[in-house]
Amino acid sequence: MKPEGDTGEPSVDAVNSTDAASPNERLMEQVVARDNMWAALRRIEQNSGAPGVDGMTVDQLRGYLKTDWLRIKAGLLADTYKPQAVRRVEIPKPDGGKRLLGIPSVVDRLIQQALLQVLTSIFDPTFSDYSFGFRPGRSAHQAVELARQYIEAGYDWVVDIDLERFFDTVGHDKLMARVWRAVKDKRVLHLIRRYLQAGVMLNGVVVTNEEGTPQGGPLSPLLANIMLDDLDRLLTERGHRFVRYADDCNIYVRSQRAGERVMSTVRGFVEKRLGLRVNEQKSKVDRPRNRKFLGFSFFRRLGVHIRIAPKSIERFKARIREITSRSNGWGMERRIRALIAFRRGWAMYFRLATARDVLVDLDQWTLRRLRLCQWKQWKRVRTRLRELRALGLPEWKCRESAFSRKAYWRMSGGPLNRAMPRAHWRARGIIPLSEYFAGSPAR
């Protein structure tokens, strides 16, 4: 049997186990080696994460391995290990849709991580220099900076390719045929296929899947890069300037006409050769300033600069509204801890952008939301008087504010601004976003 669409390449079961010449014939021994498993265990414990269908937590994993690891190891070496089904979780997407994640059991996450560490050393050196997603030593910032360089060099039209439900539609046979090119250990190949076909637990029933690689497991990003490596090779052979981060691919050209031609070629290759689908609604040939790439966009002003995409700013505000919502039942200290953690992570990611003016606006808006929360918590007049006096306001101002009938939002932007200025919130840990953007010039 040959995988559909990949003639000339044998299926997993056709791999010759006596091929002594293959350097990857005994990969499973490398997977279960002590040092590799210890490194995998440390990574799983560092990442933590939710339990799978069996309910076992990361904290319970070491104790379980003390009694059961030899049995699991023997099953892996004998090619008899059977993964558990994954637990399906729906994560809201910014556009209103839902992203389906498959959460493997912690034991399967451990094995997948051990597999990933061995397979990365085989596959990663063969990947394109223009592929940046989920690869050691590469980052989203490098991808965005390369895109900026393309635009500055005059390639100021972008072919923005969005693959429709990529992780849910990958054909197993097509993917395994590509893994087989570099992996000759049948046990490893069989184990990967079992993970692909492990199924999803829905309402207590395991539903098998004939296609797709569930997002949520350590192995999925590497399998995605293996599947899309053929696309990278096609674009490289044709001399295109492109950047790919997982299933997000941008190709930069000099004209709209060239972009339409490239879009047609890539669409045909992706759908016919890879068996995937291009999302026609989200894929477009356009100016880079009108598109979003990894949360960033671009603008020209004495050169090409990186900016925060408008949708990323909207998501920032949406998250701040969740943290400062009156209905979430949080106290002020909990809100501040959540704000500090979120703002730090957000700023460290977007620090590549030229965005000083935007950051000032977001800081002012965030502090106003905090003052709004604080004022709502001081419901009684006497509470407001006591707290405003403690903040050092003149007595007449304390009384004027405490007895005011102005709306919450109006109060948060006026009288309370004097009572709780930036210095007040800095003392409680709210650092201005601009301080994370060291060296970012004003827009």
CSV table of C-alpha atoms in Angstrom, one decimal:
chain,number,residue,atom,x,y,z
A,1,MET,CA,0.0,0.0,0.0
A,2,LYS,CA,1.3,3.5,-0.9
A,3,PRO,CA,0.1,6.7,0.7
A,4,GLU,CA,-2.4,8.6,-1.4
A,5,GLY,CA,-0.8,11.4,-3.3
A,6,ASP,CA,2.8,10.4,-2.7
A,7,THR,CA,3.6,7.7,-5.2
A,8,GLY,CA,6.9,5.9,-4.9
A,9,GLU,CA,7.1,6.1,-1.1
A,10,PRO,CA,6.3,3.0,0.9
A,11,SER,CA,3.8,3.1,3.8
A,12,VAL,CA,5.0,2.7,7.4
A,13,ASP,CA,4.3,-1.0,7.4
A,14,ALA,CA,6.5,-1.5,4.4
A,15,VAL,CA,9.7,-0.2,6.0
A,16,ASN,CA,12.4,-2.9,6.0
A,17,SER,CA,13.3,-3.6,9.5
A,18,THR,CA,16.5,-5.3,8.4
A,19,ASP,CA,17.8,-2.1,6.8
A,20,ALA,CA,21.0,-2.0,8.8
A,21,ALA,CA,22.4,0.8,6.8
A,22,SER,CA,19.8,3.3,8.2
A,23,PRO,CA,21.3,5.5,10.9
A,24,ASN,CA,17.8,6.0,12.3
A,25,GLU,CA,16.9,2.4,12.7
A,26,ARG,CA,17.1,2.3,16.5
A,27,LEU,CA,15.6,5.7,17.4
A,28,MET,CA,13.3,4.3,20.1
A,29,GLU,CA,16.3,3.4,22.2
A,30,GLN,CA,17.3,7.1,22.0
A,31,VAL,CA,13.8,8.1,23.0
A,32,VAL,CA,13.7,6.0,26.2
A,33,ALA,CA,17.3,6.7,27.1
A,34,ARG,CA,17.7,7.9,30.7
A,35,ASP,CA,19.1,11.4,29.9
A,36,ASN,CA,16.5,12.0,27.2
A,37,MET,CA,13.6,11.0,29.5
A,38,TRP,CA,14.9,13.1,32.4
A,39,ALA,CA,15.1,16.2,30.1
A,40,ALA,CA,11.6,15.5,28.9
A,41,LEU,CA,10.3,15.1,32.4
A,42,ARG,CA,11.8,18.5,33.5
A,43,ARG,CA,10.3,20.2,30.5
A,44,ILE,CA,6.8,18.7,31.2
A,45,GLU,CA,7.0,19.8,34.8
A,46,GLN,CA,8.2,23.3,33.8
A,47,ASN,CA,5.3,23.7,31.4
A,48,SER,CA,2.7,22.2,33.8
A,49,GLY,CA,-0.7,22.1,32.1
A,50,ALA,CA,-4.1,20.5,32.6
A,51,PRO,CA,-4.6,16.8,33.1
A,52,GLY,CA,-5.8,14.5,30.3
A,53,VAL,CA,-8.7,12.1,30.2
A,54,ASP,CA,-7.3,10.0,33.1
A,55,GLY,CA,-7.2,13.0,35.5
A,56,MET,CA,-3.5,12.6,36.4
A,57,THR,CA,-1.8,15.9,37.1
A,58,VAL,CA,1.8,16.8,36.4
A,59,ASP,CA,2.5,16.8,40.1
A,60,GLN,CA,1.5,13.1,40.3
A,61,LEU,CA,3.7,12.1,37.3
A,62,ARG,CA,6.9,11.3,39.1
A,63,GLY,CA,5.2,9.0,41.6
A,64,TYR,CA,3.5,7.2,38.8
A,65,LEU,CA,6.7,6.7,36.9
A,66,LYS,CA,8.5,5.2,39.9
A,67,THR,CA,6.1,2.2,39.7
A,68,ASP,CA,5.1,2.0,36.1
A,69,TRP,CA,8.0,3.4,33.9
A,70,LEU,CA,9.6,0.0,33.3
A,71,ARG,CA,6.3,-1.4,32.0
A,72,ILE,CA,5.8,1.7,29.7
A,73,LYS,CA,9.4,1.5,28.5
A,74,ALA,CA,9.0,-2.2,27.6
A,75,GLY,CA,5.9,-1.4,25.7
A,76,LEU,CA,7.6,1.3,23.7
A,77,LEU,CA,10.6,-0.9,22.8
A,78,ALA,CA,8.3,-3.8,21.9
A,79,ASP,CA,6.1,-1.6,19.7
A,80,THR,CA,3.0,-2.4,21.8
A,81,TYR,CA,2.4,0.9,23.7
A,82,LYS,CA,-1.1,2.3,23.1
A,83,PRO,CA,-1.7,6.1,23.8
A,84,GLN,CA,-4.8,7.3,25.6
A,85,ALA,CA,-7.4,9.4,23.8
A,86,VAL,CA,-7.0,13.2,24.2
A,87,ARG,CA,-9.3,15.5,26.1
A,88,ARG,CA,-11.0,18.0,23.9
A,89,VAL,CA,-10.9,21.6,25.0
A,90,GLU,CA,-12.4,24.6,23.2
A,91,ILE,CA,-10.5,27.9,23.4
A,92,PRO,CA,-12.2,31.1,22.3
A,93,LYS,CA,-10.5,32.8,19.3
A,94,PRO,CA,-10.3,36.6,19.0
A,95,ASP,CA,-12.5,36.5,15.9
A,96,GLY,CA,-15.3,34.9,17.8
A,97,GLY,CA,-14.7,31.3,16.7
A,98,LYS,CA,-13.3,28.5,18.7
A,99,ARG,CA,-9.9,26.7,18.6
A,100,LEU,CA,-10.1,23.0,19.4
A,101,LEU,CA,-7.2,21.7,21.6
A,102,GLY,CA,-6.5,18.1,22.3
A,103,ILE,CA,-5.0,17.7,25.8
A,104,PRO,CA,-3.0,14.4,26.0
A,105,SER,CA,-2.5,12.6,29.3
A,106,VAL,CA,0.6,13.7,31.2
A,107,VAL,CA,2.2,10.3,30.5
A,108,ASP,CA,1.6,10.8,26.7
A,109,ARG,CA,2.9,14.4,27.0
A,110,LEU,CA,6.1,13.0,28.5
A,111,ILE,CA,6.5,10.4,25.7
A,112,GLN,CA,5.7,13.0,23.0
A,113,GLN,CA,8.3,15.4,24.5
A,114,ALA,CA,10.9,12.7,24.5
A,115,LEU,CA,10.1,11.9,20.9
A,116,LEU,CA,10.2,15.6,20.0
A,117,GLN,CA,13.7,16.0,21.4
A,118,VAL,CA,15.1,13.1,19.3
A,119,LEU,CA,13.2,14.0,16.1
A,120,THR,CA,14.1,17.7,16.3
A,121,SER,CA,17.8,16.8,16.0
A,122,ILE,CA,16.9,14.9,12.8
A,123,PHE,CA,14.4,17.2,11.1
A,124,ASP,CA,15.3,20.7,12.2
A,125,PRO,CA,18.6,21.0,10.4
A,126,THR,CA,16.8,20.2,7.1
A,127,PHE,CA,14.1,22.9,7.5
A,128,SER,CA,14.1,26.2,5.6
A,129,ASP,CA,15.9,29.2,6.9
A,130,TYR,CA,12.6,31.1,6.4
A,131,SER,CA,10.6,28.9,8.8
A,132,PHE,CA,10.5,30.3,12.3
A,133,GLY,CA,7.7,28.6,14.2
A,134,PHE,CA,8.4,26.3,17.1
A,135,ARG,CA,12.0,25.8,16.3
A,136,PRO,CA,15.0,26.1,18.7
A,137,GLY,CA,16.8,29.4,18.4
A,138,ARG,CA,14.1,31.0,16.3
A,139,SER,CA,11.3,33.3,17.3
A,140,ALA,CA,8.3,35.3,16.1
A,141,HIS,CA,10.4,38.5,16.4
A,142,GLN,CA,12.9,37.2,13.9
A,143,ALA,CA,10.1,36.4,11.5
A,144,VAL,CA,8.6,39.9,11.8
A,145,GLU,CA,11.9,41.6,11.4
A,146,LEU,CA,12.7,39.6,8.2
A,147,ALA,CA,9.3,40.6,6.8
A,148,ARG,CA,10.1,44.2,7.5
A,149,GLN,CA,13.4,43.9,5.6
A,150,TYR,CA,11.6,42.4,2.6
A,151,ILE,CA,9.2,45.4,2.6
A,152,GLU,CA,12.0,47.9,2.9
A,153,ALA,CA,13.8,46.3,0.0
A,154,GLY,CA,10.8,47.1,-2.2
A,155,TYR,CA,8.7,43.9,-1.9
A,156,ASP,CA,5.7,45.9,-0.6
A,157,TRP,CA,2.9,43.6,-1.6
A,158,VAL,CA,2.1,40.6,0.5
A,159,VAL,CA,0.5,37.3,-0.3
A,160,ASP,CA,-1.1,36.4,3.0
A,161,ILE,CA,-1.8,32.6,3.1
A,162,ASP,CA,-4.2,31.3,5.8
A,163,LEU,CA,-4.6,27.6,5.9
A,164,GLU,CA,-8.2,26.6,6.9
A,165,ARG,CA,-8.3,24.4,10.1
A,166,PHE,CA,-4.7,23.2,9.4
A,167,PHE,CA,-4.3,21.1,12.5
A,168,ASP,CA,-7.7,19.4,11.9
A,169,THR,CA,-7.3,18.5,8.2
A,170,VAL,CA,-3.8,17.1,7.9
A,171,GLY,CA,-3.9,13.8,6.1
A,172,HIS,CA,-2.3,11.1,8.1
A,173,ASP,CA,-0.9,9.1,5.2
A,174,LYS,CA,0.6,12.2,3.6
A,175,LEU,CA,2.2,13.3,6.9
A,176,MET,CA,3.6,9.9,7.7
A,177,ALA,CA,5.1,9.6,4.2
A,178,ARG,CA,7.1,12.7,4.9
A,179,VAL,CA,8.2,11.5,8.4
A,180,TRP,CA,9.3,8.2,6.7
A,181,ARG,CA,11.8,10.1,4.6
A,182,ALA,CA,14.1,10.6,7.6
A,183,VAL,CA,12.8,8.0,10.1
A,184,LYS,CA,13.4,4.3,9.6
A,185,ASP,CA,12.5,2.9,13.0
A,186,LYS,CA,9.1,1.2,12.6
A,187,ARG,CA,8.4,1.5,16.3
A,188,VAL,CA,8.7,5.3,16.2
A,189,LEU,CA,6.6,5.5,13.0
A,190,HIS,CA,3.9,3.3,14.4
A,191,LEU,CA,3.9,5.3,17.7
A,192,ILE,CA,3.5,8.6,15.8
A,193,ARG,CA,0.6,7.2,13.8
A,194,ARG,CA,-1.0,5.9,17.0
A,195,TYR,CA,-0.9,9.4,18.5
A,196,LEU,CA,-2.5,10.8,15.3
A,197,GLN,CA,-5.2,8.2,15.5
A,198,ALA,CA,-5.7,8.1,19.3
A,199,GLY,CA,-9.0,9.8,19.1
A,200,VAL,CA,-10.8,12.3,21.2
A,201,MET,CA,-12.9,11.7,24.4
A,202,LEU,CA,-16.3,13.3,23.9
A,203,ASN,CA,-19.0,12.8,26.6
A,204,GLY,CA,-17.3,9.6,27.7
A,205,VAL,CA,-17.0,8.1,24.3
A,206,VAL,CA,-13.7,7.9,22.2
A,207,VAL,CA,-14.3,9.3,18.8
A,208,THR,CA,-11.6,8.2,16.3
A,209,ASN,CA,-10.1,10.6,13.8
A,210,GLU,CA,-9.0,9.9,10.3
A,211,GLU,CA,-7.2,13.2,9.7
A,212,GLY,CA,-5.6,16.0,11.7
A,213,THR,CA,-3.0,16.3,14.4
A,214,PRO,CA,-4.6,17.7,17.6
A,215,GLN,CA,-3.2,21.0,18.9
A,216,GLY,CA,-2.1,20.7,22.5
A,217,GLY,CA,0.6,17.9,22.4
A,218,PRO,CA,4.3,18.6,22.3
A,219,LEU,CA,4.7,16.8,19.0
A,220,SER,CA,2.1,18.7,17.0
A,221,PRO,CA,4.2,21.8,16.1
A,222,LEU,CA,7.1,19.6,14.7
A,223,LEU,CA,4.6,17.5,12.6
A,224,ALA,CA,3.2,20.8,11.2
A,225,ASN,CA,6.7,21.9,10.2
A,226,ILE,CA,7.4,18.5,8.6
A,227,MET,CA,4.1,18.7,6.6
A,228,LEU,CA,4.7,22.3,5.4
A,229,ASP,CA,8.4,21.8,4.6
A,230,ASP,CA,7.5,20.9,1.0
A,231,LEU,CA,5.8,24.3,0.6
A,232,ASP,CA,9.0,26.0,1.9
A,233,ARG,CA,11.0,24.1,-0.7
A,234,LEU,CA,8.7,25.1,-3.5
A,235,LEU,CA,8.9,28.8,-2.5
A,236,THR,CA,12.7,28.6,-2.2
A,237,GLU,CA,13.1,26.9,-5.5
A,238,ARG,CA,11.1,29.7,-7.2
A,239,GLY,CA,13.1,32.4,-5.5
A,240,HIS,CA,10.3,33.9,-3.5
A,241,ARG,CA,10.8,36.1,-0.4
A,242,PHE,CA,8.7,34.5,2.3
A,243,VAL,CA,8.4,34.0,6.0
A,244,ARG,CA,6.5,31.1,7.6
A,245,TYR,CA,5.6,30.7,11.3
A,246,ALA,CA,3.8,27.4,11.7
A,247,ASP,CA,0.7,27.6,9.4
A,248,ASP,CA,1.0,31.4,9.0
A,249,CYS,CA,2.8,32.1,5.7
A,250,ASN,CA,3.5,35.5,4.1
A,251,ILE,CA,5.1,35.9,0.7
A,252,TYR,CA,6.4,39.3,-0.4
A,253,VAL,CA,6.4,40.4,-4.0
A,254,ARG,CA,6.8,43.7,-5.9
A,255,SER,CA,3.3,44.1,-7.5
A,256,GLN,CA,-0.3,43.1,-7.1
A,257,ARG,CA,-0.2,41.2,-10.4
A,258,ALA,CA,2.7,39.1,-9.2
A,259,GLY,CA,0.9,38.5,-5.9
A,260,GLU,CA,-2.2,37.2,-7.6
A,261,ARG,CA,0.0,34.8,-9.7
A,262,VAL,CA,1.8,33.5,-6.6
A,263,MET,CA,-1.5,33.1,-4.8
A,264,SER,CA,-2.9,30.9,-7.6
A,265,THR,CA,0.3,28.8,-7.6
A,266,VAL,CA,0.4,28.3,-3.8
A,267,ARG,CA,-3.3,27.5,-3.6
A,268,GLY,CA,-2.9,24.8,-6.2
A,269,PHE,CA,0.1,23.3,-4.5
A,270,VAL,CA,-1.4,23.4,-1.0
A,271,GLU,CA,-4.7,21.8,-2.1
A,272,LYS,CA,-3.5,19.2,-4.6
A,273,ARG,CA,-0.1,18.2,-3.3
A,274,LEU,CA,-0.6,18.7,0.5
A,275,GLY,CA,-4.3,17.9,0.6
A,276,LEU,CA,-5.0,21.1,2.7
A,277,ARG,CA,-7.4,24.0,2.2
A,278,VAL,CA,-6.7,27.7,1.8
A,279,ASN,CA,-9.1,29.9,3.7
A,280,GLU,CA,-10.4,32.1,0.9
A,281,GLN,CA,-11.9,34.7,3.3
A,282,LYS,CA,-8.7,35.3,5.3
A,283,SER,CA,-6.1,34.9,2.5
A,284,LYS,CA,-5.5,37.9,0.4
A,285,VAL,CA,-3.0,39.9,-1.7
A,286,ASP,CA,-2.7,43.3,-0.2
A,287,ARG,CA,-0.3,46.0,1.1
A,288,PRO,CA,1.5,44.9,4.3
A,289,ARG,CA,0.1,47.9,6.3
A,290,ASN,CA,-3.4,46.4,5.8
A,291,ARG,CA,-2.5,42.9,7.0
A,292,LYS,CA,-1.6,41.4,10.4
A,293,PHE,CA,1.3,39.1,10.8
A,294,LEU,CA,1.9,37.4,14.2
A,295,GLY,CA,0.0,40.4,15.9
A,296,PHE,CA,2.2,43.0,14.2
A,297,SER,CA,1.8,45.2,11.1
A,298,PHE,CA,4.0,47.8,9.3
A,299,PHE,CA,4.0,51.4,8.3
A,300,ARG,CA,6.3,53.7,6.3
A,301,ARG,CA,7.8,56.9,7.8
A,302,LEU,CA,11.4,57.5,6.8
A,303,GLY,CA,11.7,53.8,6.3
A,304,VAL,CA,9.6,50.8,7.2
A,305,HIS,CA,8.7,50.3,10.8
A,306,ILE,CA,6.9,47.6,12.8
A,307,ARG,CA,3.8,48.6,14.7
A,308,ILE,CA,1.2,46.8,16.8
A,309,ALA,CA,-1.7,45.6,14.7
A,310,PRO,CA,-5.0,47.3,15.6
A,311,LYS,CA,-6.6,43.9,16.3
A,312,SER,CA,-3.8,43.2,18.9
A,313,ILE,CA,-4.7,46.5,20.6
A,314,GLU,CA,-8.4,45.5,20.7
A,315,ARG,CA,-7.4,42.1,22.3
A,316,PHE,CA,-5.3,43.9,24.9
A,317,LYS,CA,-8.3,46.0,25.9
A,318,ALA,CA,-10.6,43.0,25.9
A,319,ARG,CA,-8.3,41.2,28.4
A,320,ILE,CA,-8.0,44.3,30.6
A,321,ARG,CA,-11.8,44.6,30.6
A,322,GLU,CA,-12.0,41.0,31.8
A,323,ILE,CA,-9.5,41.6,34.6
A,324,THR,CA,-11.2,44.8,35.7
A,325,SER,CA,-14.8,43.6,35.3
A,326,ARG,CA,-17.1,44.3,38.2
A,327,SER,CA,-18.8,40.9,37.8
A,328,ASN,CA,-15.7,38.7,38.2
A,329,GLY,CA,-15.7,38.9,42.0
A,330,TRP,CA,-12.0,39.7,42.3
A,331,GLY,CA,-10.5,42.0,44.9
A,332,MET,CA,-8.2,44.8,44.0
A,333,GLU,CA,-5.0,42.9,44.9
A,334,ARG,CA,-5.9,40.0,42.7
A,335,ARG,CA,-6.7,42.3,39.8
A,336,ILE,CA,-3.4,44.0,40.2
A,337,ARG,CA,-1.5,40.7,40.2
A,338,ALA,CA,-3.3,39.6,37.1
A,339,LEU,CA,-2.7,42.9,35.4
A,340,ILE,CA,1.1,42.9,36.2
A,341,ALA,CA,1.5,39.4,34.8
A,342,PHE,CA,-0.6,40.1,31.6
A,343,ARG,CA,0.9,43.5,30.9
A,344,ARG,CA,4.5,42.2,31.3
A,345,GLY,CA,4.0,39.3,29.0
A,346,TRP,CA,2.1,41.4,26.4
A,347,ALA,CA,4.8,44.1,26.5
A,348,MET,CA,7.7,41.7,26.2
A,349,TYR,CA,6.1,40.2,23.1
A,350,PHE,CA,5.3,43.5,21.4
A,351,ARG,CA,8.5,45.3,22.4
A,352,LEU,CA,9.7,45.0,18.8
A,353,ALA,CA,7.2,47.6,17.7
A,354,THR,CA,7.5,51.3,17.4
A,355,ALA,CA,4.6,52.2,19.6
A,356,ARG,CA,5.4,54.9,22.2
A,357,ASP,CA,2.2,56.9,21.6
A,358,VAL,CA,0.0,53.8,21.7
A,359,LEU,CA,1.6,52.7,24.9
A,360,VAL,CA,0.9,56.0,26.6
A,361,ASP,CA,-2.8,55.7,25.6
A,362,LEU,CA,-3.1,52.1,26.8
A,363,ASP,CA,-1.5,53.0,30.1
A,364,GLN,CA,-3.9,55.9,30.7
A,365,TRP,CA,-6.9,53.8,29.8
A,366,THR,CA,-5.7,50.9,32.0
A,367,LEU,CA,-5.2,53.1,35.0
A,368,ARG,CA,-8.6,54.7,34.5
A,369,ARG,CA,-10.2,51.2,34.5
A,370,LEU,CA,-8.4,50.5,37.8
A,371,ARG,CA,-9.7,53.7,39.3
A,372,LEU,CA,-13.2,52.7,38.1
A,373,CYS,CA,-12.9,49.4,39.9
A,374,GLN,CA,-11.7,51.1,43.1
A,375,TRP,CA,-14.5,53.6,43.1
A,376,LYS,CA,-17.1,50.9,42.6
A,377,GLN,CA,-15.7,49.0,45.6
A,378,TRP,CA,-16.0,52.1,47.8
A,379,LYS,CA,-19.8,52.0,47.8
A,380,ARG,CA,-20.6,54.0,50.9
A,381,VAL,CA,-20.1,57.7,51.3
A,382,ARG,CA,-18.2,57.2,54.5
A,383,THR,CA,-15.9,54.6,52.9
A,384,ARG,CA,-15.1,57.0,50.1
A,385,LEU,CA,-14.4,59.8,52.6
A,386,ARG,CA,-12.1,57.6,54.6
A,387,GLU,CA,-10.2,56.3,51.6
A,388,LEU,CA,-9.9,59.7,49.9
A,389,ARG,CA,-8.6,61.3,53.1
A,390,ALA,CA,-6.0,58.5,53.4
A,391,LEU,CA,-4.9,59.3,49.8
A,392,GLY,CA,-4.1,62.9,50.9
A,393,LEU,CA,-6.8,64.9,49.1
A,394,PRO,CA,-8.0,68.2,50.7
A,395,GLU,CA,-11.0,67.8,52.9
A,396,TRP,CA,-13.2,69.9,50.6
A,397,LYS,CA,-12.2,67.7,47.6
A,398,CYS,CA,-12.9,64.5,49.6
A,399,ARG,CA,-16.4,65.7,50.4
A,400,GLU,CA,-17.1,66.9,46.9
A,401,SER,CA,-16.1,63.6,45.4
A,402,ALA,CA,-17.7,61.3,48.0
A,403,PHE,CA,-21.1,63.0,47.6
A,404,SER,CA,-20.8,63.2,43.8
A,405,ARG,CA,-23.5,61.7,41.7
A,406,LYS,CA,-21.3,61.5,38.6
A,407,ALA,CA,-21.1,58.2,36.7
A,408,TYR,CA,-18.3,55.8,37.6
A,409,TRP,CA,-16.4,56.3,34.3
A,410,ARG,CA,-16.6,60.1,34.6
A,411,MET,CA,-15.3,60.0,38.2
A,412,SER,CA,-12.4,57.7,37.2
A,413,GLY,CA,-11.1,60.2,34.7
A,414,GLY,CA,-11.6,63.3,36.8
A,415,PRO,CA,-11.4,63.7,40.6
A,416,LEU,CA,-9.9,60.2,41.1
A,417,ASN,CA,-7.0,60.9,38.8
A,418,ARG,CA,-5.6,63.4,41.3
A,419,ALA,CA,-6.2,61.0,44.2
A,420,MET,CA,-4.6,58.0,42.4
A,421,PRO,CA,-2.1,59.2,39.9
A,422,ARG,CA,0.5,57.1,38.1
A,423,ALA,CA,2.8,57.2,41.1
A,424,HIS,CA,0.1,55.5,43.2
A,425,TRP,CA,-0.2,52.6,40.9
A,426,ARG,CA,3.5,52.3,40.3
A,427,ALA,CA,4.0,51.8,44.0
A,428,ARG,CA,1.5,48.9,43.7
A,429,GLY,CA,3.5,47.3,40.9
A,430,ILE,CA,1.9,48.7,37.7
A,431,ILE,CA,4.9,49.7,35.6
A,432,PRO,CA,4.3,51.9,32.5
A,433,LEU,CA,4.3,49.7,29.4
A,434,SER,CA,6.9,52.0,27.7
A,435,GLU,CA,9.5,50.9,30.2
A,436,TYR,CA,9.4,47.4,28.7
A,437,PHE,CA,9.9,49.0,25.2
A,438,ALA,CA,13.4,50.2,26.0
A,439,GLY,CA,14.7,52.2,23.0
A,440,SER,CA,11.4,52.3,21.1
A,441,PRO,CA,11.2,55.6,19.3
A,442,ALA,CA,8.1,57.8,19.3
A,443,ARG,CA,5.8,57.2,16.4
